[in-house]
């Protein structure tokens, strides 16, 4: 009974700490000083997800990749009107609104539709593009589906959480709507006849049709509410001055019809990208991803082992003031998804100190790995015969020397295979850091898929790279393990 | 009359509700060899471990040369290795280091000797157990008898005032028992103070100054080997000696 009570108490304390810390971070004060701050800094920081041409994508020229597209050109104009420099932060689409809310960036642009749900957490500028909505269908079905009404009752695909998704759900009578995270995935589902059509912004659909001759565009006849019928720029709540200043720039762009020009130049970039879509041409994207994934894995495992040793020793301490924090930490980390931890470190810790995404990713993966390594080490130490500690004690060795010379060297030898497995799982699972825009293999994969309009080939390339990494590592670790056993 | 080196007074040890040691009293003088015999589960090993504080006694006094070890903090006990050496049933050599490193570790880390000094002392005791040629070997390449001789040398390298043996030959193959007992006999014939928990009755008879017979957590009888084996007083001792001699 005593034990059960203790556990409940511990759980209660742990959850309270998380809640208080979390709520505290959520309360970032937003006095309306952001416009002045931007001008003082001389920099406008913008979050985007460059996998949605022609609004935003990356162009690959002489081994250097730059963000281009309608949204990027608009951002440049806004920065110019404000008289400041533009800095673009690339991340996953799912993260860009969080980045705005937590103050990591001044605004988010990424073909974001100002839906009612989103308006509850962020403020929006005026809609800056009225291109209307379209469907993509395959060429072979183009005769069958000549207008939107032909598609009613068919399966429609759309990006989850977008205007296209809710429009299809509300207005395509009898249709089942299939939601996916990435447009290239939807296109692939379309080409393999899993769905009949994909709902997209008109310029996006047109861009796909231009670059992929298996696809055709069908105009959608949606009735859309004013102010919801196109993309807008997102801001943290309570910054009317900044929103007003941006709206002024947007009015100027609309008055001069500059968006048409932006669209044309975006199209040119896209043609450049799709002239040669062989994976070889994109090797440096994969190479970058490989370097970052390797860096994250090595640094995280190294820090994870150090943290793991400390946590394991703390957890085994007879002092509750040491063991309880370690136990709570390990339980929390093992009981929550790594994705949540990555987001918490980047946006939570990021609200206090400004850390780059790569650093945040490494910290998050290290903190995660530390908890698992701690349990591996604890298992390794517990598996040792009690006689080893007793012999050391009877010789007069203190606790520290016993750990250092007798216990840990033996424990590490025992847990070597388990540590190797942890290393390999860190390589694979660190892919989750792509959501905060760390350029690891998965992140680069999404960019290459968006740029080349090829759904499968980049996935295969990345899979082969991951496999080679883990395979070579496994062989290397086995070799070292064999060498150790000769002692 | 000189004071005893170790004086145990009213020592009790309880695990959960199981009373393993019930009011143990006894004295060990410098230079004496005491063997503790008795049936399995009688508390022999626990007594040894309660004297050198590997187990903390529930109550009682362990007076070692004027200090009560039961009252000492864990930090102060760290110096115990210089006073009481321990040889275990399962050797407990450190498999991650060579034989000589096993011997050098405590003299260097506890006494603060230099590598050179520790090596010299280590080799001296390794030679005394006849294993100087195994200095660079790893424990796992040794036979059981060799391992136990290394373990004795390791305890000796700390130059303790008394050496405890907890059933030192029980884990050995029969052909290895002799070499270990021979080393122990040489030590006993010298000036070493020794407390030996053992089932080797012949060894106990030959080397002991005094034998303690334990049963049910109590020292039932203490006497010289000659008296205890030929003229046991306590019925439990009589029973045990009868059975042992019948084997």
mmCIF file of N, CA, C and O in Angstrom, chain A residues 64-98:
data_model
loop_
_atom_site.group_PDB
_atom_site.id
_atom_site.type_symbol
_atom_site.label_atom_id
_atom_site.label_comp_id
_atom_site.label_asym_id
_atom_site.label_seq_id
_atom_site.Cartn_x
_atom_site.Cartn_y
_atom_site.Cartn_z
ATOM 1 N N UNK A 64 23.982 25.377 -54.772
ATOM 2 C CA UNK A 64 23.454 26.209 -53.693
ATOM 3 C C UNK A 64 21.936 26.211 -53.810
ATOM 4 O O UNK A 64 21.395 26.395 -54.890
ATOM 5 N N UNK A 65 21.239 26.001 -52.695
ATOM 6 C CA UNK A 65 19.788 26.036 -52.793
ATOM 7 C C UNK A 65 19.244 27.287 -52.116
ATOM 8 O O UNK A 65 19.667 27.660 -51.029
ATOM 9 N N UNK A 66 18.320 27.947 -52.841
ATOM 10 C CA UNK A 66 17.701 29.158 -52.306
ATOM 11 C C UNK A 66 16.192 29.000 -52.365
ATOM 12 O O UNK A 66 15.671 28.302 -53.231
ATOM 13 N N UNK A 67 15.509 29.663 -51.454
ATOM 14 C CA UNK A 67 14.057 29.650 -51.477
ATOM 15 C C UNK A 67 13.560 30.613 -52.553
ATOM 16 O O UNK A 67 14.047 31.736 -52.670
ATOM 17 N N UNK A 68 12.593 30.154 -53.338
ATOM 18 C CA UNK A 68 11.981 31.011 -54.360
ATOM 19 C C UNK A 68 10.477 30.785 -54.333
ATOM 20 O O UNK A 68 9.997 29.868 -53.650
ATOM 21 N N UNK A 69 9.740 31.625 -55.066
ATOM 22 C CA UNK A 69 8.300 31.428 -55.172
ATOM 23 C C UNK A 69 7.531 32.696 -54.857
ATOM 24 O O UNK A 69 8.097 33.699 -54.437
ATOM 25 N N UNK A 70 6.202 32.623 -55.060
ATOM 26 C CA UNK A 70 5.330 33.780 -54.858
ATOM 27 C C UNK A 70 5.473 34.319 -53.435
ATOM 28 O O UNK A 70 5.675 35.508 -53.212
ATOM 29 N N UNK A 71 5.370 33.396 -52.436
ATOM 30 C CA UNK A 71 5.408 33.821 -51.038
ATOM 31 C C UNK A 71 6.739 34.475 -50.687
ATOM 32 O O UNK A 71 6.792 35.408 -49.886
ATOM 33 N N UNK A 72 7.812 33.966 -51.286
ATOM 34 C CA UNK A 72 9.138 34.512 -50.995
ATOM 35 C C UNK A 72 9.246 35.924 -51.569
ATOM 36 O O UNK A 72 9.741 36.848 -50.912
ATOM 37 N N UNK A 73 8.728 36.100 -52.798
ATOM 38 C CA UNK A 73 8.770 37.427 -53.419
ATOM 39 C C UNK A 73 7.931 38.428 -52.619
ATOM 40 O O UNK A 73 8.321 39.583 -52.449
ATOM 41 N N UNK A 74 6.773 37.947 -52.128
ATOM 42 C CA UNK A 74 5.933 38.831 -51.309
ATOM 43 C C UNK A 74 6.680 39.233 -50.035
ATOM 44 O O UNK A 74 6.703 40.407 -49.643
ATOM 45 N N UNK A 75 7.327 38.258 -49.397
ATOM 46 C CA UNK A 75 8.078 38.543 -48.169
ATOM 47 C C UNK A 75 9.171 39.570 -48.440
ATOM 48 O O UNK A 75 9.402 40.475 -47.635
ATOM 49 N N UNK A 76 9.836 39.417 -49.592
ATOM 50 C CA UNK A 76 10.901 40.364 -49.944
ATOM 51 C C UNK A 76 10.350 41.776 -50.055
ATOM 52 O O UNK A 76 10.950 42.741 -49.562
ATOM 53 N N UNK A 77 9.158 41.879 -50.686
ATOM 54 C CA UNK A 77 8.543 43.195 -50.853
ATOM 55 C C UNK A 77 8.178 43.799 -49.491
ATOM 56 O O UNK A 77 8.401 44.980 -49.247
ATOM 57 N N UNK A 78 7.640 42.952 -48.590
ATOM 58 C CA UNK A 78 7.253 43.443 -47.261
ATOM 59 C C UNK A 78 8.480 43.953 -46.514
ATOM 60 O O UNK A 78 8.476 45.043 -45.932
ATOM 61 N N UNK A 79 9.570 43.148 -46.561
ATOM 62 C CA UNK A 79 10.804 43.547 -45.878
ATOM 63 C C UNK A 79 11.307 44.866 -46.440
ATOM 64 O O UNK A 79 11.754 45.754 -45.708
ATOM 65 N N UNK A 80 11.209 44.986 -47.766
ATOM 66 C CA UNK A 80 11.678 46.203 -48.424
ATOM 67 C C UNK A 80 10.854 47.408 -47.952
ATOM 68 O O UNK A 80 11.411 48.462 -47.617
ATOM 69 N N UNK A 81 9.522 47.231 -47.883
ATOM 70 C CA UNK A 81 8.659 48.325 -47.444
ATOM 71 C C UNK A 81 8.931 48.715 -45.993
ATOM 72 O O UNK A 81 8.802 49.873 -45.607
ATOM 73 N N UNK A 82 9.281 47.707 -45.168
ATOM 74 C CA UNK A 82 9.574 47.997 -43.762
ATOM 75 C C UNK A 82 10.973 48.566 -43.594
ATOM 76 O O UNK A 82 11.332 49.054 -42.535
ATOM 77 N N UNK A 83 11.768 48.453 -44.655
ATOM 78 C CA UNK A 83 13.141 48.950 -44.604
ATOM 79 C C UNK A 83 14.066 48.056 -43.800
ATOM 80 O O UNK A 83 15.000 48.533 -43.156
ATOM 81 N N UNK A 84 13.794 46.741 -43.813
ATOM 82 C CA UNK A 84 14.650 45.813 -43.060
ATOM 83 C C UNK A 84 15.106 44.657 -43.954
ATOM 84 O O UNK A 84 14.631 44.494 -45.069
ATOM 85 N N UNK A 85 16.031 43.877 -43.403
ATOM 86 C CA UNK A 85 16.536 42.701 -44.125
ATOM 87 C C UNK A 85 15.602 41.521 -43.915
ATOM 88 O O UNK A 85 14.964 41.409 -42.875
ATOM 89 N N UNK A 86 15.525 40.622 -44.922
ATOM 90 C CA UNK A 86 14.662 39.448 -44.811
ATOM 91 C C UNK A 86 15.494 38.219 -44.444
ATOM 92 O O UNK A 86 16.508 37.943 -45.076
ATOM 93 N N UNK A 87 15.059 37.511 -43.392
ATOM 94 C CA UNK A 87 15.686 36.233 -43.050
ATOM 95 C C UNK A 87 14.610 35.160 -43.095
ATOM 96 O O UNK A 87 13.562 35.290 -42.460
ATOM 97 N N UNK A 88 14.859 34.095 -43.885
ATOM 98 C CA UNK A 88 13.855 33.031 -44.017
ATOM 99 C C UNK A 88 14.290 31.814 -43.223
ATOM 100 O O UNK A 88 15.434 31.369 -43.320
ATOM 101 N N UNK A 89 13.360 31.292 -42.418
ATOM 102 C CA UNK A 89 13.635 30.056 -41.677
ATOM 103 C C UNK A 89 12.778 28.949 -42.265
ATOM 104 O O UNK A 89 11.556 29.040 -42.253
ATOM 105 N N UNK A 90 13.450 27.927 -42.788
ATOM 106 C CA UNK A 90 12.723 26.807 -43.374
ATOM 107 C C UNK A 90 12.371 25.779 -42.318
ATOM 108 O O UNK A 90 13.194 25.420 -41.494
ATOM 109 N N UNK A 91 11.137 25.322 -42.337
ATOM 110 C CA UNK A 91 10.751 24.224 -41.438
ATOM 111 C C UNK A 91 9.570 23.491 -42.028
ATOM 112 O O UNK A 91 9.104 23.819 -43.114
ATOM 113 N N UNK A 92 9.093 22.495 -41.307
ATOM 114 C CA UNK A 92 7.956 21.735 -41.778
ATOM 115 C C UNK A 92 6.693 22.592 -41.675
ATOM 116 O O UNK A 92 6.569 23.427 -40.789
ATOM 117 N N UNK A 93 5.734 22.346 -42.587
ATOM 118 C CA UNK A 93 4.516 23.148 -42.568
ATOM 119 C C UNK A 93 3.815 23.078 -41.210
ATOM 120 O O UNK A 93 3.289 24.070 -40.712
ATOM 121 N N UNK A 94 3.831 21.883 -40.603
ATOM 122 C CA UNK A 94 3.162 21.711 -39.304
ATOM 123 C C UNK A 94 3.749 22.609 -38.221
ATOM 124 O O UNK A 94 3.115 22.847 -37.206
ATOM 125 N N UNK A 95 4.981 23.075 -38.426
ATOM 126 C CA UNK A 95 5.653 23.831 -37.375
ATOM 127 C C UNK A 95 5.576 25.340 -37.557
ATOM 128 O O UNK A 95 5.872 26.081 -36.624
ATOM 129 N N UNK A 96 5.186 25.800 -38.749
ATOM 130 C CA UNK A 96 5.354 27.235 -38.984
ATOM 131 C C UNK A 96 4.400 28.088 -38.151
ATOM 132 O O UNK A 96 4.752 29.165 -37.703
ATOM 133 N N UNK A 97 3.185 27.584 -37.884
ATOM 134 C CA UNK A 97 2.275 28.373 -37.048
ATOM 135 C C UNK A 97 2.746 28.398 -35.597
ATOM 136 O O UNK A 97 2.619 29.417 -34.909
ATOM 137 N N UNK A 98 3.315 27.259 -35.140
ATOM 138 C CA UNK A 98 3.855 27.219 -33.770
ATOM 139 C C UNK A 98 5.019 28.202 -33.660
ATOM 140 O O UNK A 98 5.176 28.893 -32.645
#
